[in-house]
PDB file of C-alpha atoms in Angstrom:
ATOM      1  CA  MET A 114      -0.875  84.713 -24.704  1.00 43.00           C
ATOM      2  CA  ASN A 115      -3.807  83.669 -22.556  1.00 41.00           C
ATOM      3  CA  ARG A 116      -5.314  81.871 -25.530  1.00 42.00           C
ATOM      4  CA  ILE A 117      -2.081  79.875 -26.021  1.00 40.00           C
ATOM      5  CA  LEU A 118      -1.978  78.878 -22.358  1.00 39.00           C
ATOM      6  CA  LEU A 119      -5.629  77.821 -22.372  1.00 38.00           C
ATOM      7  CA  ALA A 120      -5.111  75.722 -25.518  1.00 41.00           C
ATOM      8  CA  SER A 121      -2.055  73.997 -24.007  1.00 43.00           C
ATOM      9  CA  ALA A 122      -3.912  73.179 -20.836  1.00 41.00           C
ATOM     10  CA  PHE A 123      -6.835  71.747 -22.786  1.00 38.00           C
ATOM     11  CA  LEU A 124      -4.463  69.572 -24.842  1.00 38.00           C
ATOM     12  CA  LEU A 125      -2.722  68.251 -21.696  1.00 39.00           C
ATOM     13  CA  VAL A 126      -6.025  67.321 -20.077  1.00 37.00           C
ATOM     14  CA  SER A 127      -7.159  65.505 -23.233  1.00 39.00           C
ATOM     15  CA  ILE A 128      -3.929  63.453 -23.452  1.00 35.00           C
ATOM     16  CA  SER A 129      -4.159  62.496 -19.754  1.00 39.00           C
ATOM     17  CA  ALA A 130      -7.748  61.383 -20.138  1.00 38.00           C
ATOM     18  CA  ALA A 131      -6.896  59.293 -23.193  1.00 37.00           C
ATOM     19  CA  PHE A 132      -3.984  57.606 -21.354  1.00 34.00           C
ATOM     20  CA  ALA A 133      -6.230  56.908 -18.385  1.00 36.00           C
ATOM     21  CA  ASP A 134      -8.682  55.131 -20.668  1.00 34.00           C
ATOM     22  CA  GLU A 135      -5.927  52.651 -21.614  1.00 33.00           C
ATOM     23  CA  ILE A 136      -5.046  51.641 -18.035  1.00 31.00           C
ATOM     24  CA  PRO A 137      -8.050  49.384 -17.281  1.00 33.00           C
ATOM     25  CA  SER A 138      -7.386  47.149 -20.300  1.00 32.00           C
ATOM     26  CA  ALA A 139      -3.658  46.822 -19.566  1.00 35.00           C
ATOM     27  CA  LEU A 140      -3.791  46.507 -15.786  1.00 35.00           C
ATOM     28  CA  PRO A 141      -7.271  45.645 -14.439  1.00 38.00           C
ATOM     29  CA  THR A 142      -8.146  47.063 -11.080  1.00 37.00           C
ATOM     30  CA  PRO A 143      -9.771  44.332  -8.915  1.00 38.00           C
ATOM     31  CA  ALA A 144     -13.164  45.123  -7.559  1.00 39.00           C
ATOM     32  CA  VAL A 145     -13.268  45.383  -3.790  1.00 39.00           C
ATOM     33  CA  SER A 146     -16.247  43.794  -2.090  1.00 39.00           C
ATOM     34  CA  PRO A 147     -17.071  44.498   1.512  1.00 42.00           C
ATOM     35  CA  VAL A 148     -16.196  41.563   3.804  1.00 39.00           C
ATOM     36  CA  PRO A 149     -18.500  40.847   6.726  1.00 39.00           C
ATOM     37  CA  ALA A 150     -16.743  41.519  10.004  1.00 39.00           C
ATOM     38  CA  ALA A 151     -17.585  38.034  11.308  1.00 39.00           C
ATOM     39  CA  ILE A 152     -15.739  36.414   8.408  1.00 36.00           C
ATOM     40  CA  SER A 153     -12.759  38.730   8.263  1.00 39.00           C
ATOM     41  CA  LEU A 154     -12.082  38.339  11.976  1.00 39.00           C
ATOM     42  CA  ALA A 155     -12.590  34.532  12.138  1.00 37.00           C
ATOM     43  CA  PRO A 156      -9.384  32.600  12.976  1.00 45.00           C
ATOM     44  CA  LYS A 157      -8.004  30.085  10.499  1.00 48.00           C
ATOM     45  CA  ALA A 158      -8.897  26.449  11.154  1.00 55.00           C
ATOM     46  CA  LEU A 159      -6.143  24.660  12.989  1.00 71.00           C
ATOM     47  CA  ALA A 160      -4.618  21.556  11.423  1.00 78.00           C
ATOM     48  CA  PRO A 161      -5.429  18.404  13.400  1.00 85.00           C
ATOM     49  CA  LYS A 162      -2.839  16.876  15.659  1.00 92.00           C
ATOM     50  CA  LEU A 163      -1.228  13.939  13.895  1.00 97.00           C
ATOM     51  CA  VAL A 164       0.191  10.966  15.778  1.00 97.00           C
ATOM     52  CA  GLU A 165       2.397   8.087  14.714  1.00 97.00           C
ATOM     53  CA  PRO A 166       1.479   5.442  17.283  1.00 98.00           C
ATOM     54  CA  HIS A 167       3.935   3.080  18.920  1.00 98.00           C
ATOM     55  CA  LEU A 168       3.165  -0.595  19.366  1.00 98.00           C
ATOM     56  CA  HIS A 169       4.917  -3.151  21.568  1.00 98.00           C
ATOM     57  CA  ILE A 170       4.239  -6.818  22.134  1.00 98.00           C
ATOM     58  CA  ALA A 171       4.562  -8.830  25.335  1.00 98.00           C
ATOM     59  CA  ARG A 172       8.209  -9.634  25.995  1.00 98.00           C
ATOM     60  CA  SER A 173       9.542 -13.150  26.300  1.00 98.00           C
ATOM     61  CA  ASN A 174      11.808 -12.106  29.182  1.00 97.00           C
ATOM     62  CA  ILE A 175      14.119 -14.965  28.196  1.00 97.00           C
ATOM     63  CA  ALA A 176      17.758 -13.977  27.841  1.00 95.00           C
ATOM     64  CA  GLY A 177      19.032 -14.633  24.334  1.00 94.00           C
ATOM     65  CA  HIS A 178      15.521 -15.203  22.963  1.00 97.00           C
ATOM     66  CA  ALA A 179      14.025 -11.773  22.385  1.00 98.00           C
ATOM     67  CA  ARG A 180      10.473 -11.799  21.066  1.00 98.00           C
ATOM     68  CA  VAL A 181      10.017  -9.602  17.966  1.00 98.00           C
ATOM     69  CA  ALA A 182       7.072  -9.018  15.635  1.00 98.00           C
ATOM     70  CA  LEU A 183       8.038  -8.368  12.026  1.00 98.00           C
ATOM     71  CA  THR A 184       5.479  -6.342  10.088  1.00 98.00           C
ATOM     72  CA  PHE A 185       5.713  -5.511   6.396  1.00 98.00           C
ATOM     73  CA  ASP A 186       3.711  -3.042   4.345  1.00 98.00           C
ATOM     74  CA  ALA A 187       2.762  -4.020   0.791  1.00 98.00           C
ATOM     75  CA  CYS A 188       1.645  -0.626  -0.467  1.00 97.00           C
ATOM     76  CA  MET A 189       1.855  -0.656  -4.265  1.00 95.00           C
ATOM     77  CA  GLY A 190       4.272  -2.019  -6.841  1.00 95.00           C
ATOM     78  CA  GLN A 191       5.629  -5.558  -6.888  1.00 97.00           C
ATOM     79  CA  ALA A 192       6.691  -8.079  -4.255  1.00 98.00           C
ATOM     80  CA  ASP A 193      10.287  -8.042  -3.046  1.00 98.00           C
ATOM     81  CA  GLU A 194      11.334 -11.659  -3.564  1.00 98.00           C
ATOM     82  CA  ARG A 195      14.539 -11.094  -1.584  1.00 98.00           C
ATOM     83  CA  ILE A 196      12.449 -10.653   1.545  1.00 98.00           C
ATOM     84  CA  LEU A 197       9.651 -13.086   0.742  1.00 98.00           C
ATOM     85  CA  SER A 198      11.992 -15.943  -0.150  1.00 98.00           C
ATOM     86  CA  THR A 199      14.003 -15.368   3.039  1.00 98.00           C
ATOM     87  CA  LEU A 200      10.882 -15.485   5.187  1.00 98.00           C
ATOM     88  CA  VAL A 201       9.767 -18.742   3.573  1.00 98.00           C
ATOM     89  CA  ARG A 202      13.188 -20.396   3.492  1.00 98.00           C
ATOM     90  CA  GLU A 203      14.024 -19.495   7.096  1.00 98.00           C
ATOM     91  CA  ARG A 204      10.448 -20.197   8.273  1.00 98.00           C
ATOM     92  CA  ILE A 205      10.149 -16.766   9.857  1.00 98.00           C
ATOM     93  CA  PRO A 206       6.604 -15.652  10.759  1.00 98.00           C
ATOM     94  CA  ALA A 207       5.504 -12.120   9.840  1.00 98.00           C
ATOM     95  CA  THR A 208       2.437  -9.911   9.590  1.00 98.00           C
ATOM     96  CA  ILE A 209       1.882  -8.456   6.121  1.00 98.00           C
ATOM     97  CA  PHE A 210      -0.266  -5.344   5.613  1.00 98.00           C
ATOM     98  CA  VAL A 211      -1.666  -5.334   2.073  1.00 98.00           C
ATOM     99  CA  THR A 212      -3.561  -2.749   0.050  1.00 98.00           C
ATOM    100  CA  ALA A 213      -6.249  -3.609  -2.472  1.00 98.00           C
ATOM    101  CA  ARG A 214      -4.010  -2.162  -5.182  1.00 98.00           C
ATOM    102  CA  TRP A 215      -1.104  -4.429  -4.263  1.00 98.00           C
ATOM    103  CA  LEU A 216      -3.320  -7.518  -4.087  1.00 98.00           C
ATOM    104  CA  LYS A 217      -4.586  -6.886  -7.608  1.00 97.00           C
ATOM    105  CA  ARG A 218      -1.077  -6.699  -9.061  1.00 97.00           C
ATOM    106  CA  ASN A 219       0.529  -9.572  -7.161  1.00 98.00           C
ATOM    107  CA  PRO A 220      -1.504 -12.796  -7.327  1.00 97.00           C
ATOM    108  CA  ALA A 221       1.573 -15.069  -7.207  1.00 98.00           C
ATOM    109  CA  PRO A 222       2.985 -13.681  -3.914  1.00 98.00           C
ATOM    110  CA  VAL A 223      -0.520 -13.692  -2.450  1.00 98.00           C
ATOM    111  CA  ALA A 224      -0.707 -17.395  -3.278  1.00 98.00           C
ATOM    112  CA  VAL A 225       2.578 -17.932  -1.406  1.00 98.00           C
ATOM    113  CA  PHE A 226       1.138 -16.164   1.627  1.00 98.00           C
ATOM    114  CA  LEU A 227      -1.993 -18.288   1.556  1.00 98.00           C
ATOM    115  CA  GLN A 228       0.026 -21.501   1.111  1.00 98.00           C
ATOM    116  CA  ASN A 229       1.935 -20.725   4.316  1.00 98.00           C
ATOM    117  CA  PRO A 230      -0.710 -19.873   6.919  1.00 97.00           C
ATOM    118  CA  ASP A 231       1.664 -20.888   9.705  1.00 97.00           C
ATOM    119  CA  LEU A 232       4.005 -18.078   8.647  1.00 98.00           C
ATOM    120  CA  PHE A 233       1.910 -15.226   7.361  1.00 98.00           C
ATOM    121  CA  GLU A 234      -0.830 -13.168   8.938  1.00 98.00           C
ATOM    122  CA  LEU A 235      -2.397 -10.838   6.362  1.00 98.00           C
ATOM    123  CA  GLU A 236      -3.892  -7.569   7.549  1.00 98.00           C
ATOM    124  CA  ASN A 237      -5.447  -4.403   6.133  1.00 98.00           C
ATOM    125  CA  HIS A 238      -3.336  -1.560   4.671  1.00 98.00           C
ATOM    126  CA  GLY A 239      -6.292   0.129   2.980  1.00 98.00           C
ATOM    127  CA  GLU A 240      -7.895   0.295  -0.417  1.00 98.00           C
ATOM    128  CA  ASN A 241      -5.814   2.937  -2.194  1.00 98.00           C
ATOM    129  CA  HIS A 242      -2.954   3.678   0.236  1.00 97.00           C
ATOM    130  CA  ILE A 243      -4.492   6.921   1.483  1.00 97.00           C
ATOM    131  CA  PRO A 244      -3.541   8.337   4.916  1.00 98.00           C
ATOM    132  CA  ALA A 245      -6.297   7.733   7.453  1.00 97.00           C
ATOM    133  CA  VAL A 246      -6.756  11.380   8.401  1.00 98.00           C
ATOM    134  CA  ASP A 247     -10.269  12.810   8.242  1.00 97.00           C
ATOM    135  CA  THR A 248      -9.220  16.400   7.504  1.00 96.00           C
ATOM    136  CA  PRO A 249      -7.893  17.421   4.060  1.00 96.00           C
ATOM    137  CA  MET A 250      -4.099  17.798   4.135  1.00 97.00           C
ATOM    138  CA  LEU A 251      -0.889  16.461   2.616  1.00 96.00           C
ATOM    139  CA  ILE A 252       1.312  13.968   4.477  1.00 96.00           C
ATOM    140  CA  TYR A 253       4.664  13.307   2.826  1.00 93.00           C
ATOM    141  CA  GLY A 254       3.046  14.681  -0.315  1.00 93.00           C
ATOM    142  CA  ILE A 255       0.133  12.215  -0.173  1.00 95.00           C
ATOM    143  CA  ALA A 256      -3.396  13.611   0.074  1.00 97.00           C
ATOM    144  CA  SER A 257      -5.234  12.397   3.158  1.00 97.00           C
ATOM    145  CA  ALA A 258      -8.656  10.749   3.080  1.00 97.00           C
ATOM    146  CA  GLY A 259     -10.065  14.128   4.110  1.00 97.00           C
ATOM    147  CA  SER A 260     -13.363  13.107   5.720  1.00 98.00           C
ATOM    148  CA  PRO A 261     -14.766  10.445   8.069  1.00 98.00           C
ATOM    149  CA  GLN A 262     -16.607   8.884   5.133  1.00 98.00           C
ATOM    150  CA  ALA A 263     -13.407   8.635   3.091  1.00 98.00           C
ATOM    151  CA  VAL A 264     -11.525   7.097   6.024  1.00 98.00           C
ATOM    152  CA  ARG A 265     -14.254   4.464   6.309  1.00 98.00           C
ATOM    153  CA  GLN A 266     -14.067   3.746   2.575  1.00 98.00           C
ATOM    154  CA  GLU A 267     -10.295   3.322   2.740  1.00 98.00           C
ATOM    155  CA  VAL A 268     -10.624   0.788   5.556  1.00 98.00           C
ATOM    156  CA  GLU A 269     -13.674  -1.057   4.273  1.00 98.00           C
ATOM    157  CA  GLY A 270     -12.413  -1.105   0.680  1.00 98.00           C
ATOM    158  CA  GLY A 271      -9.160  -2.701   1.768  1.00 98.00           C
ATOM    159  CA  ALA A 272     -10.953  -5.354   3.812  1.00 98.00           C
ATOM    160  CA  ALA A 273     -13.367  -6.166   0.973  1.00 98.00           C
ATOM    161  CA  ALA A 274     -10.489  -6.698  -1.450  1.00 98.00           C
ATOM    162  CA  MET A 275      -8.807  -9.055   0.998  1.00 98.00           C
ATOM    163  CA  VAL A 276     -11.897 -11.197   1.462  1.00 98.00           C
ATOM    164  CA  ALA A 277     -12.429 -11.267  -2.309  1.00 98.00           C
ATOM    165  CA  ALA A 278      -8.866 -12.605  -2.683  1.00 97.00           C
ATOM    166  CA  GLY A 279      -9.604 -15.488  -0.315  1.00 97.00           C
ATOM    167  CA  ILE A 280      -7.927 -13.912   2.704  1.00 98.00           C
ATOM    168  CA  PRO A 281      -9.600 -14.136   6.124  1.00 97.00           C
ATOM    169  CA  ALA A 282     -11.294 -10.937   7.295  1.00 98.00           C
ATOM    170  CA  PRO A 283      -8.639  -8.653   8.835  1.00 98.00           C
ATOM    171  CA  HIS A 284      -8.547  -7.470  12.436  1.00 98.00           C
ATOM    172  CA  TRP A 285      -5.667  -4.987  12.230  1.00 98.00           C
ATOM    173  CA  PHE A 286      -5.389  -1.814  10.168  1.00 98.00           C
ATOM    174  CA  ARG A 287      -2.357   0.281   9.326  1.00 98.00           C
ATOM    175  CA  GLY A 288      -2.895   3.388   7.228  1.00 98.00           C
ATOM    176  CA  SER A 289      -0.608   4.888   4.627  1.00 98.00           C
ATOM    177  CA  THR A 290       2.271   6.873   6.237  1.00 97.00           C
ATOM    178  CA  ALA A 291       1.322   5.297   9.621  1.00 97.00           C
ATOM    179  CA  LYS A 292       0.049   8.728  10.713  1.00 97.00           C
ATOM    180  CA  TYR A 293      -3.477   9.465  11.942  1.00 98.00           C
ATOM    181  CA  ASP A 294      -5.477  12.184  13.587  1.00 97.00           C
ATOM    182  CA  LEU A 295      -7.118  11.286  16.872  1.00 97.00           C
ATOM    183  CA  SER A 296     -10.664  11.422  15.533  1.00 97.00           C
ATOM    184  CA  ALA A 297      -9.799   8.991  12.714  1.00 98.00           C
ATOM    185  CA  ILE A 298      -8.300   6.614  15.284  1.00 98.00           C
ATOM    186  CA  GLY A 299     -11.630   6.660  17.104  1.00 98.00           C
ATOM    187  CA  GLU A 300     -13.515   6.016  13.876  1.00 98.00           C
ATOM    188  CA  ILE A 301     -11.312   3.055  12.899  1.00 98.00           C
ATOM    189  CA  ARG A 302     -11.473   1.559  16.384  1.00 98.00           C
ATOM    190  CA  ALA A 303     -15.278   1.865  16.272  1.00 98.00           C
ATOM    191  CA  MET A 304     -15.169  -0.278  13.124  1.00 98.00           C
ATOM    192  CA  GLY A 305     -13.640  -3.067  15.195  1.00 98.00           C
ATOM    193  CA  TYR A 306      -9.988  -2.714  14.185  1.00 98.00           C
ATOM    194  CA  ARG A 307      -6.835  -2.515  16.210  1.00 98.00           C
ATOM    195  CA  ILE A 308      -4.416  -0.007  14.712  1.00 98.00           C
ATOM    196  CA  ALA A 309      -0.872  -1.214  14.121  1.00 98.00           C
ATOM    197  CA  GLY A 310       1.841   1.158  15.174  1.00 98.00           C
ATOM    198  CA  TYR A 311       5.452   0.051  15.548  1.00 98.00           C
ATOM    199  CA  SER A 312       8.543   0.592  17.686  1.00 98.00           C
ATOM    200  CA  VAL A 313      11.374   0.118  15.153  1.00 98.00           C
ATOM    201  CA  ASN A 314      11.364   1.802  11.748  1.00 98.00           C
ATOM    202  CA  GLY A 315      13.406  -0.725   9.846  1.00 98.00           C
ATOM    203  CA  ASP A 316      13.856   0.724   6.386  1.00 98.00           C
ATOM    204  CA  GLY A 317      12.716   4.355   6.514  1.00 97.00           C
ATOM    205  CA  GLY A 318       9.911   3.781   4.054  1.00 96.00           C
ATOM    206  CA  SER A 319      12.225   1.565   1.974  1.00 97.00           C
ATOM    207  CA  LEU A 320      14.402   4.607   1.283  1.00 97.00           C
ATOM    208  CA  LEU A 321      17.411   3.701   3.428  1.00 98.00           C
ATOM    209  CA  GLY A 322      20.498   1.902   2.226  1.00 98.00           C
ATOM    210  CA  ALA A 323      21.084  -1.804   2.787  1.00 98.00           C
ATOM    211  CA  VAL A 324      23.673  -1.406   5.563  1.00 98.00           C
ATOM    212  CA  ILE A 325      21.705   1.001   7.762  1.00 98.00           C
ATOM    213  CA  THR A 326      18.515  -1.010   7.219  1.00 98.00           C
ATOM    214  CA  GLU A 327      20.240  -4.197   8.338  1.00 98.00           C
ATOM    215  CA  LYS A 328      21.591  -2.482  11.456  1.00 98.00           C
ATOM    216  CA  ARG A 329      18.245  -0.971  12.385  1.00 98.00           C
ATOM    217  CA  ILE A 330      16.292  -4.219  12.134  1.00 98.00           C
ATOM    218  CA  ALA A 331      19.015  -6.360  13.691  1.00 97.00           C
ATOM    219  CA  SER A 332      18.964  -4.017  16.719  1.00 97.00           C
ATOM    220  CA  ALA A 333      15.365  -4.983  17.582  1.00 98.00           C
ATOM    221  CA  LYS A 334      14.909  -5.841  21.247  1.00 98.00           C
ATOM    222  CA  ASP A 335      12.536  -7.965  23.283  1.00 98.00           C
ATOM    223  CA  GLY A 336       8.988  -6.682  22.700  1.00 98.00           C
ATOM    224  CA  ASP A 337       9.707  -4.642  19.581  1.00 98.00           C
ATOM    225  CA  VAL A 338       7.453  -4.355  16.537  1.00 98.00           C
ATOM    226  CA  VAL A 339       9.433  -3.710  13.351  1.00 98.00           C
ATOM    227  CA  ILE A 340       7.955  -1.986  10.296  1.00 98.00           C
ATOM    228  CA  SER A 341       9.518  -2.450   6.848  1.00 98.00           C
ATOM    229  CA  HIS A 342       8.327  -2.750   3.259  1.00 98.00           C
ATOM    230  CA  ILE A 343       7.981  -5.764   1.006  1.00 98.00           C
ATOM    231  CA  ASN A 344       6.902  -3.933  -2.158  1.00 98.00           C
ATOM    232  CA  GLN A 345      10.088  -2.277  -3.429  1.00 98.00           C
ATOM    233  CA  PRO A 346      12.212  -4.964  -5.125  1.00 98.00           C
ATOM    234  CA  THR A 347      14.509  -2.394  -6.778  1.00 98.00           C
ATOM    235  CA  HIS A 348      15.421  -0.564  -3.559  1.00 98.00           C
ATOM    236  CA  ALA A 349      18.642  -1.335  -1.690  1.00 98.00           C
ATOM    237  CA  ALA A 350      16.727  -1.469   1.596  1.00 98.00           C
ATOM    238  CA  GLY A 351      15.292  -4.879   0.700  1.00 98.00           C
ATOM    239  CA  GLU A 352      18.749  -6.432   0.724  1.00 98.00           C
ATOM    240  CA  GLY A 353      19.314  -5.082   4.213  1.00 98.00           C
ATOM    241  CA  VAL A 354      15.959  -6.413   5.398  1.00 98.00           C
ATOM    242  CA  ALA A 355      16.752  -9.927   4.166  1.00 98.00           C
ATOM    243  CA  LYS A 356      20.150  -9.918   5.859  1.00 98.00           C
ATOM    244  CA  ALA A 357      18.715  -8.602   9.121  1.00 98.00           C
ATOM    245  CA  LEU A 358      16.194 -11.437   9.256  1.00 98.00           C
ATOM    246  CA  VAL A 359      19.032 -13.958   9.137  1.00 98.00           C
ATOM    247  CA  ASP A 360      20.974 -11.934  11.727  1.00 97.00           C
ATOM    248  CA  LEU A 361      18.074 -11.954  14.166  1.00 98.00           C
ATOM    249  CA  LYS A 362      17.407 -15.648  13.703  1.00 98.00           C
ATOM    250  CA  ALA A 363      21.068 -16.418  14.394  1.00 97.00           C
ATOM    251  CA  LYS A 364      20.761 -14.501  17.670  1.00 96.00           C
ATOM    252  CA  GLY A 365      17.925 -16.761  18.802  1.00 97.00           C
ATOM    253  CA  THR A 366      15.121 -14.277  18.220  1.00 98.00           C
ATOM    254  CA  GLN A 367      11.587 -15.566  18.695  1.00 98.00           C
ATOM    255  CA  PHE A 368       9.503 -14.258  15.795  1.00 98.00           C
ATOM    256  CA  VAL A 369       5.745 -13.820  16.276  1.00 98.00           C
ATOM    257  CA  ARG A 370       2.831 -12.446  14.330  1.00 98.00           C
ATOM    258  CA  LEU A 371       0.584  -9.794  15.847  1.00 98.00           C
ATOM    259  CA  GLU A 372      -2.253 -12.285  16.228  1.00 97.00           C
ATOM    260  CA  ASP A 373      -0.037 -14.589  18.308  1.00 96.00           C
ATOM    261  CA  VAL A 374       0.752 -12.359  21.255  1.00 97.00           C
ATOM    262  CA  GLU A 375      -0.586  -9.640  23.544  1.00 97.00           C
ATOM    263  CA  ASP A 376       0.251  -6.071  22.618  1.00 97.00           C
ATOM    264  CA  THR A 377       0.156  -2.494  23.850  1.00 97.00           C
ATOM    265  CA  GLY A 378      -0.395   0.497  21.583  1.00 98.00           C
ATOM    266  CA  ASP A 379      -0.457   4.155  22.544  1.00 95.00           C
ATOM    267  CA  ASP A 380      -2.934   6.845  21.455  1.00 96.00           C
ATOM    268  CA  LYS A 381      -5.805   4.415  22.188  1.00 96.00           C
ATOM    269  CA  THR A 382      -4.970   2.358  19.096  1.00 98.00           C
ATOM    270  CA  THR A 383      -5.398  -1.046  20.754  1.00 97.00           C
ATOM    271  CA  GLU A 384      -7.470  -0.373  23.884  1.00 86.00           C
TER     272      GLU A 384
END
């Protein structure tokens, strides 16, 4: 009897050992390395504070003749002829922020801008439409520049493309998403640029419908700076932008470019 029990026990141990040999290949056990206390206890780096600066221009203070600065971003894609033709036909001045990518794809609209220097002020929207934030992060799903050097390249690359296209050297910069961290603002200002915020978001990144876009822009008051987009010809927002321009003109609005008037921006963007 004792022999039977001893044989059974030996068989059970052998089966268990064989099964244990199979576990590493089916389910690997990760090696555990000691972590230095200084590293394991270090706090995670905090994300930088992002700001979306406001910008206002000097008011006219004339009843019925509000002074408004229209600014348009030309990020990528094509020109929205609904907006461009309205600006030219109605002789409405505007400041256009162009990227190097947009300039390359749109020589005909650029020629229209250059043929109407009394209407259009062209300024810098960057080389590749990258947010001017010097820490790596995503903003609206777009990867930021991620370092001071990359912020500088985005600004300088945009300016170089403008000059190469026959456009005067820019003095204003507006980054992709219009969001910045405070250190990037300091870096861009040190490069000699004023940073263009806004006070009225006209088209919600060109994602709003025509009716709400028209209402937003047409509601602009004395001293407002409106931001909209002139690079999305298939979006409904462009129709609303064009209608709002006519609405404002009918109300006696005085349109100015940023270079024509004094301004005030927060977050040290224009000081």
